[in-house]
Tab-separated table of C-alpha atoms in Angstrom:
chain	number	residue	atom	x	y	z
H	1	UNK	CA	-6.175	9.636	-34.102
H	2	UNK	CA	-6.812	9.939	-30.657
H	3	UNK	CA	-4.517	12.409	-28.385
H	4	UNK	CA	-2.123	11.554	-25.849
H	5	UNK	CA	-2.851	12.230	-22.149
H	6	UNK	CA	-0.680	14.431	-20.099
H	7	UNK	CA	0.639	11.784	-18.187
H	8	UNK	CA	2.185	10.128	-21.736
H	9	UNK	CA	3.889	13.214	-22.502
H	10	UNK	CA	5.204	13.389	-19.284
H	11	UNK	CA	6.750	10.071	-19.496
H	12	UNK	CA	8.061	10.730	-22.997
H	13	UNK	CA	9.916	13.970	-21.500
H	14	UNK	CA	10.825	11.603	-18.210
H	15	UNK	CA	12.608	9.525	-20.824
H	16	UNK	CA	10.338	5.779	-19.228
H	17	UNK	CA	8.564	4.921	-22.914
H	18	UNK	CA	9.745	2.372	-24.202
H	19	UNK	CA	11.370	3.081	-27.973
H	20	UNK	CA	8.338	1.961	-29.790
H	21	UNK	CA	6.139	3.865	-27.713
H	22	UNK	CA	8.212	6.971	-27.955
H	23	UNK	CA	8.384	6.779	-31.481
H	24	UNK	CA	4.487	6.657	-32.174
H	25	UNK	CA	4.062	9.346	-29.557
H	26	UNK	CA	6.448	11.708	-31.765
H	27	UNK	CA	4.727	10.351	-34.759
H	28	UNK	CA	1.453	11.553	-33.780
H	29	UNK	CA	2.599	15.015	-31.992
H	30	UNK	CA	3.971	15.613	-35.413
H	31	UNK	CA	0.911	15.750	-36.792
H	32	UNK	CA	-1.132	16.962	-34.012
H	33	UNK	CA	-0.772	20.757	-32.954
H	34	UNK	CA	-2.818	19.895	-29.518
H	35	UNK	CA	-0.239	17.500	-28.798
H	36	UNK	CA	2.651	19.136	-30.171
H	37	UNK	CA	0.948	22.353	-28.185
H	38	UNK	CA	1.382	20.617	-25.026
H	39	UNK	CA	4.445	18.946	-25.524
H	40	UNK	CA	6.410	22.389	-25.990
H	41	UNK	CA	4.699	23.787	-22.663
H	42	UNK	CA	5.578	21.195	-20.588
H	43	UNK	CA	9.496	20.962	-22.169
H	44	UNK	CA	9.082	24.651	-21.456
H	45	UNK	CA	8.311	24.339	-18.136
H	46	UNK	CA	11.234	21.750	-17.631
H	47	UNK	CA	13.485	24.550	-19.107
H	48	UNK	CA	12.390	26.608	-16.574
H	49	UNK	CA	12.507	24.515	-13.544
H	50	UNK	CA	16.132	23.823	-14.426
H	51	UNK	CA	17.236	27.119	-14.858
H	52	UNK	CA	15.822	28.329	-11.765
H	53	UNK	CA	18.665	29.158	-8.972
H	54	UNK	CA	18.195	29.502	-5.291
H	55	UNK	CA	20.125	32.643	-3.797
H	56	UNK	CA	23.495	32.065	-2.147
H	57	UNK	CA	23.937	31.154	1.466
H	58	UNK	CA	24.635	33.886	3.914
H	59	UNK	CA	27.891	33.932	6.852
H	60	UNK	CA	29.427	30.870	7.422
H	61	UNK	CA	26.500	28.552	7.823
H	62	UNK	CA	28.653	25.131	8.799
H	63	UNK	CA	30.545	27.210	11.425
H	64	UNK	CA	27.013	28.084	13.057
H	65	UNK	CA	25.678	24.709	13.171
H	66	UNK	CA	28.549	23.468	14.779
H	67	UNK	CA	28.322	25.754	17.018
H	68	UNK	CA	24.404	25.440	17.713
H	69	UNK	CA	25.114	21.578	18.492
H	70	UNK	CA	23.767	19.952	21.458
H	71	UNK	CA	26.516	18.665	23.820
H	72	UNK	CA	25.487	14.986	23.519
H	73	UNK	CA	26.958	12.119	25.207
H	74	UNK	CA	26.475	9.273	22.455
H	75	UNK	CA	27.792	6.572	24.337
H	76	UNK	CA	26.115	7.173	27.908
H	77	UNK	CA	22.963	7.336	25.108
H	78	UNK	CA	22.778	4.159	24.384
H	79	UNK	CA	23.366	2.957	27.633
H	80	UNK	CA	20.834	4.572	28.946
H	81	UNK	CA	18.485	3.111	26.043
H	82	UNK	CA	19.622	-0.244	26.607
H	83	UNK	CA	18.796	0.123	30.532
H	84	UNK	CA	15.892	1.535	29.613
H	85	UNK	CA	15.120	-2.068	27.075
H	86	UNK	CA	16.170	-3.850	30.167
H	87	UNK	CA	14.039	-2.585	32.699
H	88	UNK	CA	11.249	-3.076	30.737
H	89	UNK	CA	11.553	-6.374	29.993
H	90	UNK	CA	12.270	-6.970	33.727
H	91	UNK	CA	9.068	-5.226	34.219
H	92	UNK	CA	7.235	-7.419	31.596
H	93	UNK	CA	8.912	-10.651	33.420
H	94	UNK	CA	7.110	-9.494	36.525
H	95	UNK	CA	3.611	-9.238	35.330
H	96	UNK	CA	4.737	-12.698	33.669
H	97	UNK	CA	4.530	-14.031	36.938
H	98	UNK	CA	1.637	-12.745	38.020
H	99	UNK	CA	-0.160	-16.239	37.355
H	100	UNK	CA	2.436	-17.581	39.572
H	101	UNK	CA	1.271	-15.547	42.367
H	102	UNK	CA	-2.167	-16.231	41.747
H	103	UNK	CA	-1.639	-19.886	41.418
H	104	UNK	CA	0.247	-19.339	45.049
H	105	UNK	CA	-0.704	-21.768	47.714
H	106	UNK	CA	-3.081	-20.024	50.178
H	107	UNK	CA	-4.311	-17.601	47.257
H	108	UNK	CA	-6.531	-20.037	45.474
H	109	UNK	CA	-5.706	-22.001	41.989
H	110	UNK	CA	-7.722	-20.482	39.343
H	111	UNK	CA	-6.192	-22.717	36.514
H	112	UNK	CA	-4.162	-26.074	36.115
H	113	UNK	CA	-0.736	-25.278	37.667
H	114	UNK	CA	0.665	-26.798	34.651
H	115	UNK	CA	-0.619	-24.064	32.084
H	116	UNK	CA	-0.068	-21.322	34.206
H	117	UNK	CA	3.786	-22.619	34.769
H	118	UNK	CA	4.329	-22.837	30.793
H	119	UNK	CA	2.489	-19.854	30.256
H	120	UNK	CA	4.573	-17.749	32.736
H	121	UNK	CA	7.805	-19.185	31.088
H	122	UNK	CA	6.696	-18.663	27.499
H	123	UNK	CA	6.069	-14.907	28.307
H	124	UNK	CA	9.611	-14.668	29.543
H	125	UNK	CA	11.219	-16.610	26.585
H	126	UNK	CA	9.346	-13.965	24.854
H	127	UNK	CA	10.533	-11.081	26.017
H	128	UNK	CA	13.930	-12.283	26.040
H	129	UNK	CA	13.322	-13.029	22.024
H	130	UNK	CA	12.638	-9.266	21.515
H	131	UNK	CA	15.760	-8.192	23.031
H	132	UNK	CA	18.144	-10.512	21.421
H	133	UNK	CA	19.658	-8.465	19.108
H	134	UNK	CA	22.222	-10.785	17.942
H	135	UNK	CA	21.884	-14.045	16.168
H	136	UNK	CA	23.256	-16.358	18.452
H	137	UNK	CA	22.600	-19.538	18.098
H	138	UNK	CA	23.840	-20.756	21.363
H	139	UNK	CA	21.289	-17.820	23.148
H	140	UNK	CA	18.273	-19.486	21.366
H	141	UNK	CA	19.342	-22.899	22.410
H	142	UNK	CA	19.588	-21.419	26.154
H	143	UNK	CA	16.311	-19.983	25.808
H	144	UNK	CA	14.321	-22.815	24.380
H	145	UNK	CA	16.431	-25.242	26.507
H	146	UNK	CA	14.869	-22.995	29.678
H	147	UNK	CA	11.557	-23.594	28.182
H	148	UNK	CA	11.552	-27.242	28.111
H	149	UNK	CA	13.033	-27.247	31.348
H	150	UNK	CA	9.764	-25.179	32.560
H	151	UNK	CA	7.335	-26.909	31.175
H	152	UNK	CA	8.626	-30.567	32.745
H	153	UNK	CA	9.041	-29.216	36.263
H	154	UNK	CA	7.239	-31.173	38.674
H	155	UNK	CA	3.708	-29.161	39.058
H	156	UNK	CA	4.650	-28.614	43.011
H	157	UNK	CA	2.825	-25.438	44.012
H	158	UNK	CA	5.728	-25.011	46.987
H	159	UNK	CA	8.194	-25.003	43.675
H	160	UNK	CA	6.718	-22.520	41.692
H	161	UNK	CA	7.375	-19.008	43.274
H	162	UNK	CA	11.390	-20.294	43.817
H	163	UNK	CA	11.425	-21.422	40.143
H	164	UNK	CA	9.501	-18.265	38.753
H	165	UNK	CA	12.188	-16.290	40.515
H	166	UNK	CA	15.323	-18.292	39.516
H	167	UNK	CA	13.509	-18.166	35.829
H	168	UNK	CA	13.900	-13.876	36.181
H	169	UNK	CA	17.052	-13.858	36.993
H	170	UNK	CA	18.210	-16.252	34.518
H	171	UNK	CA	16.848	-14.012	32.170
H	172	UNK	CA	18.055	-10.758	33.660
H	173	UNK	CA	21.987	-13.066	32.830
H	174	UNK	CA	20.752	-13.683	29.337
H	175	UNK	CA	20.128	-10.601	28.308
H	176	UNK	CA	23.336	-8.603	30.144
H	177	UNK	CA	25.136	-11.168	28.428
H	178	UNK	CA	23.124	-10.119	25.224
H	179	UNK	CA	24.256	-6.536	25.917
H	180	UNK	CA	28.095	-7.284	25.846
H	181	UNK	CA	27.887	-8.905	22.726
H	182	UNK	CA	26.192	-6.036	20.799
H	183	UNK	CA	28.159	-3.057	22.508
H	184	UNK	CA	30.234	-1.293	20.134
H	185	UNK	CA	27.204	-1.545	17.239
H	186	UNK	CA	25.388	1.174	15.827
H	187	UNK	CA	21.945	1.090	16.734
H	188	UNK	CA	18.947	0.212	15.091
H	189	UNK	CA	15.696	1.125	15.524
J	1	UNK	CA	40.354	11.013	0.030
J	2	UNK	CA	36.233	11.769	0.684
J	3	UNK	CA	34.974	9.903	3.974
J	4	UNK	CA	31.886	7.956	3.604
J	5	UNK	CA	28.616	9.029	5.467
J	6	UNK	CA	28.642	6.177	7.605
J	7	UNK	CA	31.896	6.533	8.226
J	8	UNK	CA	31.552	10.191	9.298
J	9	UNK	CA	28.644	9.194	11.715
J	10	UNK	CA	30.445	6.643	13.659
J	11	UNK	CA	33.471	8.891	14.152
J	12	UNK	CA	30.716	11.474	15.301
J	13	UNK	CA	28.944	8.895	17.492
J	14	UNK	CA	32.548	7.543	18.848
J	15	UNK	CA	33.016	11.232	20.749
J	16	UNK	CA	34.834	13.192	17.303
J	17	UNK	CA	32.007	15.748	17.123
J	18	UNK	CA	33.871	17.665	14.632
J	19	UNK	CA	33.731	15.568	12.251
J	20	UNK	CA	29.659	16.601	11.714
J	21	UNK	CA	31.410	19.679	10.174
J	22	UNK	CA	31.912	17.417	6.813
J	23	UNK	CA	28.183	16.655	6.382
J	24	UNK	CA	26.900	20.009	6.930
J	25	UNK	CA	29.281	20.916	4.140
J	26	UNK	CA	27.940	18.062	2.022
J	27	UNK	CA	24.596	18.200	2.585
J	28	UNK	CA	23.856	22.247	3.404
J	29	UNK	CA	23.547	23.293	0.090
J	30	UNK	CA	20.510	20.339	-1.088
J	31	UNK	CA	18.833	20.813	2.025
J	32	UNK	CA	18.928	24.731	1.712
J	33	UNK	CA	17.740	24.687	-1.938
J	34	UNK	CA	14.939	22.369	-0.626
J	35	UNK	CA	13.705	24.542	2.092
J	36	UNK	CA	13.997	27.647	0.089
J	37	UNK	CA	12.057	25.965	-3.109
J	38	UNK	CA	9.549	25.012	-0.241
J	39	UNK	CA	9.354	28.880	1.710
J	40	UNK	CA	10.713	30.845	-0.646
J	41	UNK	CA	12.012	33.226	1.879
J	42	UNK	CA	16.251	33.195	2.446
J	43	UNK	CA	16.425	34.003	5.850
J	44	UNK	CA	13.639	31.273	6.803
J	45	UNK	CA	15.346	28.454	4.625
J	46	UNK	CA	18.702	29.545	6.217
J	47	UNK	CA	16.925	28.918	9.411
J	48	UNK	CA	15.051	25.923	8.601
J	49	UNK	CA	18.557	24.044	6.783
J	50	UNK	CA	19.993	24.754	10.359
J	51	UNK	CA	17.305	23.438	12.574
J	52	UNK	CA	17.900	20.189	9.924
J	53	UNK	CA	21.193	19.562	10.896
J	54	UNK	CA	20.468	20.467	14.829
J	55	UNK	CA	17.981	17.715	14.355
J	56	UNK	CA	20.149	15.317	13.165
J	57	UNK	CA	22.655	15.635	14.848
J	58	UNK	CA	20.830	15.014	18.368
J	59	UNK	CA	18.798	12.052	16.767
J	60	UNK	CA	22.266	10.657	15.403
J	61	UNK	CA	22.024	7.532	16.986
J	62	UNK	CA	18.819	6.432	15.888
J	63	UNK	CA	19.700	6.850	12.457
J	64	UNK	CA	19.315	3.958	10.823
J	65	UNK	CA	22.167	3.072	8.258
J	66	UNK	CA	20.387	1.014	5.847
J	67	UNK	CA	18.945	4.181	4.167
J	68	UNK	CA	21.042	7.037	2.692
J	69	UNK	CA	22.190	9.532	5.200
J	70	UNK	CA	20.355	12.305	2.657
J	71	UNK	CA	17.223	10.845	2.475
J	72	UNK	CA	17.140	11.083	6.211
J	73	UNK	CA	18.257	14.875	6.383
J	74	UNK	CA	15.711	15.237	3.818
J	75	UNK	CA	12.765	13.617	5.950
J	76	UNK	CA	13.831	16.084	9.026
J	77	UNK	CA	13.997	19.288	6.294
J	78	UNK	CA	10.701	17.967	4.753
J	79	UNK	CA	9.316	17.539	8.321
J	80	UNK	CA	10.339	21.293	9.650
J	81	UNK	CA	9.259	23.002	6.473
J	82	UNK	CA	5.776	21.396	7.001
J	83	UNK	CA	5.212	22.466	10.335
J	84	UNK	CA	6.573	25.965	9.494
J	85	UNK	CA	4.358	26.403	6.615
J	86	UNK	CA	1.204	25.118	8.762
J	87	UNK	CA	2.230	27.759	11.606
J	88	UNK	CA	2.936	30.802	9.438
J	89	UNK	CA	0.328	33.105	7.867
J	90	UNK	CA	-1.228	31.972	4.785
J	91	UNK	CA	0.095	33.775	1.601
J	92	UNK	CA	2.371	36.136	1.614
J	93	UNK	CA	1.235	39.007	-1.486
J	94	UNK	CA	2.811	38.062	-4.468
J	95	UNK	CA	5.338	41.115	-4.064
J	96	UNK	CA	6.924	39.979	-0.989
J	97	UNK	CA	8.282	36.882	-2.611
J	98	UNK	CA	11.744	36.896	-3.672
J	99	UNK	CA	12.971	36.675	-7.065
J	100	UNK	CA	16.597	36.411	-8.346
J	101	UNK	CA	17.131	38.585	-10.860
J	102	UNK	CA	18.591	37.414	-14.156
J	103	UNK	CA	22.028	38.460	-15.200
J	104	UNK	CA	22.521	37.824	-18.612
J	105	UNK	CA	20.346	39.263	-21.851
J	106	UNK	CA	18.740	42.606	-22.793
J	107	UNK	CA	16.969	45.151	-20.503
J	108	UNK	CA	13.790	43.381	-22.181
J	109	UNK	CA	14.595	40.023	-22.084
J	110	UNK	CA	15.680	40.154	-18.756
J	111	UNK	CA	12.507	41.823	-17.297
J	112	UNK	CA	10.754	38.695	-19.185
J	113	UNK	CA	12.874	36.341	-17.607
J	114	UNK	CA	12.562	37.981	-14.368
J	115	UNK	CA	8.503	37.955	-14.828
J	116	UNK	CA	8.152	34.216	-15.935
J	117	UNK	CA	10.644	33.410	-12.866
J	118	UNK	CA	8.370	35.627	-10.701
J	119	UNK	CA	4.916	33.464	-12.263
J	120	UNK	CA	6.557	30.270	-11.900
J	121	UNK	CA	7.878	30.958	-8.221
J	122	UNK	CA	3.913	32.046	-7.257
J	123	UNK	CA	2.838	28.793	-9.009
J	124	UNK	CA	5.026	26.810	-6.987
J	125	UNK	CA	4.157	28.533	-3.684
J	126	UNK	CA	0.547	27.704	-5.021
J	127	UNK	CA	0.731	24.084	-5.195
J	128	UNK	CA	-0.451	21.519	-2.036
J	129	UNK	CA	2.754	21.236	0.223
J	130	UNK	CA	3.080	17.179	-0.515
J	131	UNK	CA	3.073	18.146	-4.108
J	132	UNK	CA	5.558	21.004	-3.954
J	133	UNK	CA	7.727	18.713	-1.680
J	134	UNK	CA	7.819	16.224	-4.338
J	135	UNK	CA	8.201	18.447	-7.119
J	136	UNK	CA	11.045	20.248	-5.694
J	137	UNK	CA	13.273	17.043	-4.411
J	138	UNK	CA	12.640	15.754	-8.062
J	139	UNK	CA	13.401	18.809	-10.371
J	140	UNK	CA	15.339	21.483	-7.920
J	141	UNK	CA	17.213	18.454	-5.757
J	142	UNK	CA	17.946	15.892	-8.855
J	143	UNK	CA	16.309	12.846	-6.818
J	144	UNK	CA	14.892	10.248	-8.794
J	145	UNK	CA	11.367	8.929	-8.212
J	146	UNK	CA	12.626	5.998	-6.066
J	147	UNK	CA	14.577	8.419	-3.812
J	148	UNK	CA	11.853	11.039	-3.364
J	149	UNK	CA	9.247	7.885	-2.537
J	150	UNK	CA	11.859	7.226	0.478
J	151	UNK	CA	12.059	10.352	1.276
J	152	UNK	CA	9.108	10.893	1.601
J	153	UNK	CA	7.776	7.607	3.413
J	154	UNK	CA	5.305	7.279	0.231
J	155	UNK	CA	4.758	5.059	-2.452
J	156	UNK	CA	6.595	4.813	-5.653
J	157	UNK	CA	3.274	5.894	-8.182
J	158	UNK	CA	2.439	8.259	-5.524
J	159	UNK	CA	4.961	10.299	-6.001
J	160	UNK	CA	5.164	9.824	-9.862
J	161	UNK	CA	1.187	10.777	-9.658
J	162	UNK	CA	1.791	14.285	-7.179
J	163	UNK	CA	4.617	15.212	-9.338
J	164	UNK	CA	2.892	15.095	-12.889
J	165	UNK	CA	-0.380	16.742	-10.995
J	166	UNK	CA	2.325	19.177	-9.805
J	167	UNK	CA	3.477	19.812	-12.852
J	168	UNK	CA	-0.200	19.900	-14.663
J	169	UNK	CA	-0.682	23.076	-12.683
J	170	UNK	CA	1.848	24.620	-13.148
J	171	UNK	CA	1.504	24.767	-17.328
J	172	UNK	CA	-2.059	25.350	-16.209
J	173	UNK	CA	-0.977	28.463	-14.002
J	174	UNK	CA	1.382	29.483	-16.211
J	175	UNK	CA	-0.879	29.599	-18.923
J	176	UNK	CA	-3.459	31.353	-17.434
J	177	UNK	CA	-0.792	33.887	-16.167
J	178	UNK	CA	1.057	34.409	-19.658
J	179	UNK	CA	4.374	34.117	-17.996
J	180	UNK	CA	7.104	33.588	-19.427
J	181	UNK	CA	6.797	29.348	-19.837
C-alpha cells in the first residue's frame, strides 16, 4: 500500500480528517513502520512544542508602558484628520473647475460648454461621495439633486464661473454637515 | 466584571488613558511569548512587547474594530520583530541562545531535556522568519489557522502550507541533530 505524505499525517495530528479518512490512515500506519516512524516524530515534536516555556517577565512591565506612552490628544486627532479629508476634497473641487476656467469667456472654449459643465459637477458629486461616511439617504438625494440641477443649467458662459463657485461651497455645507453627523464615531480606515 | 476590548479602547480614545493599563495586562504575556519564540533573547522580547504596545497605543485611532484587538497587536509585534531580525547580526553561536532549564526529573533526564530543548530552540531560530512567525502564533500562541492567516495579512492554505513546511524541518533538524524529539 502506498504511504501517506507528511502533509496527511499532519492533518491526522491537526485533528481536520474526516473519520473515515482517519481511520484508514491509522489502519495503514499500523502496519507500516515508515508511517508509523513518522507519525511518532512528528507527535513528538508536538510534545515538545507544547512543553516548551518562555522565561518570566522582568520589573513591572505594564507600569513601564504606561509610562513610555505618548501624550496623545485623540480627539484634536481626528479633527485634524477630518480637516485634513476636507481640505483635500476642497482641493480636488478646485482642479474640478479647472474646465470651467478654461471654458471662461475671453480664454477660448476648447469643448462644448455643456460637457465641461456636467463634467465639472460630476467630479464634485464625486468627491463628496468619498467623504460621506454616513448613509444618509437625504445627503445622496442632495447630491444627485445638485447634479441634475448642473447638468440643466442654461449653457451661459457668463453663468458658469458664479455657478462653479456656488457648486464649491455647497459642497464645502455638505460635507461639514457630513462631519457633525459622524462625530462621536470611532474611525475607520 | 472583565471590560471588553472595544470597550477599553473607546474609554482610552475618550481621554481615560489609564485604562490602556488593562490591555497591556491582557495582552503582554502572548505578545512577549511571541517575540521571544521569534528572538529568543529576554531582554530583546521585553523590549520588542513594549515597543508593541507604544505602537498601539499612538495608532489607537486607526484601529479598526472589525478585527480582534489581538490580531492587531500581533501584526505590530510581527512587524517589529521582522525589522529587528533584518537589522541585527545574522546568527548568534548556538551557545549564546537561551535555554530554560528543566526542573523536574533526574540529573540525566534533565540534561536530555535541556539538550532536545536546546536542538529544538536552534531549529526554530533556523527556520525562514514567515515560517517561524506562523509556527509560533499557531503552536506557542494557541491561534488557529484562520487567526494566524489574519494576522498575518496571508491566505488561509498559506499559512497551513508554511506551518507544516515549518514543522517538516524541524523533525528533519531534529533528526539530523539526535535531540531529544
Amino acid at each position: 500500500m502506498e504511504c501517506y505524505g507528511d502533509e496527511t499525517i499532519l492533518l491526522y495530528l491537526d485533528g481536520e480528517l474526516d473519520q473515515s479518512q482517519a481511520q484508514a490512515f491509522e489502519q495503514h500506519s499500523r502496519n507500516c513502520p515508515a508511517c508509523r516512524r513518522t507519525l511518532e516524530e512528528y507527535r513528538s515534536l508536538y510534545r515538545e512544542l507544547a512543553v516548551q516555556t518562555a522565561p518570566e517577565m522582568t520589573g513591572d512591565f505594564t507600569a513601564a508602558v504606561m509610562t513610555a506612552l505618548p501624550n496623545i490628544d485623540f480627539a484634536r486627532q481626528r479633527q485634524r484628520r477630518q480637516s485634513g479629508y476636507l481640505l483635500g476634497a476642497l482641493l480636488v473641487s478646485i482642479v474640478s473647475l479647472l474646465p470651467y476656467l478654461i471654458a471662461f469667456p475671453g480664454l477660448g472654449v476648447w469643448w462644448d460648454s455643456g460637457k465641461v459643465l456636467a463634467g465639472a459637477g460630476w467630479s464634485l458629486l464625486a468627491v463628496a461621495g468619498v467623504l460621506v461616511r454616513t448613509a444618509v439617504n437625504l445627503l445622496d438625494i442632495l447630491l444627485r439633486g445638485l447634479g441634475t440641477m448642473v447638468r440643466v443649467l442654461p449653457v451661459d458662459p457668463g453663468f458658469l464661473f458664479p455657478a462653479g463657485l456656488l457648486l464649491l461651497l455647497g459642497e464645502v455645507m455638505l460635507i461639514k454637515y457630513a462631519e457633525r453627523m459622524s462625530k462621536g464615531e470611532l474611525t475607520n480606515e | 466584571m472583565e471590560h471588553q476590548d472595544g470597550e477599553i479602547i473607546e474609554r482610552c480614545l475618550a481621554g481615560e488613558r489609564s485604562a490602556y493599563a488593562l490591555l497591556v495586562d491582557r495582552y503582554k504575556k502572548p505578545v512577549f511569548v511571541f517575540a521571544y519564540r521569534m528572538v529568543n533573547q529576554r531582554e530583546e522580547a521585553e523590549d520588542l512587547a513594549q515597543e508593541t504596545f507604544i505602537r498601539a497605543y499612538a495608532s489607537l485611532a486607526r484601529y479598526n474594530p472589525t478585527y480582534k484587538f489581538s490580531t492587531w497587536l500581533f501584526q505590530i509585534a510581527k512587524n517589529l520583530c521582522l525589522d529587528h531580525l533584518r537589522r541585527k547580526r545574522p546568527v548568534a553561536a548556538p551557545a549564546e541562545l537561551e535555554v530554560l532549564p528543566a526542573t523536574e526529573g533526574s540529573p540525566e533526564a534533565l540534561y536530555l531535556a535541556k539538550e532536545g530543548s536546546r536542538a529544538l530552540e536552534q531549529a526554530i531560530q533556523a527556520l525562514p522568519e514567515q515560517q517561524r512567525a506562523c509556527l509560533i502564533l499557531y503552536h506557542y500562541n494557541g491561534l488557529s489557522y484562520q487567526a494566524v492567516a489574519e494576522t498575518l495579512r496571508v491566505p488561509l492554505q498559506t499559512v497551513k502550507n508554511q506551518i507544516n513546511r515549518a514543522r517538516g524541518k524541524l523533525r528533519v533538524l531534529l533528526q539530523t541533530e539526535g535531540g531529544g524529539v
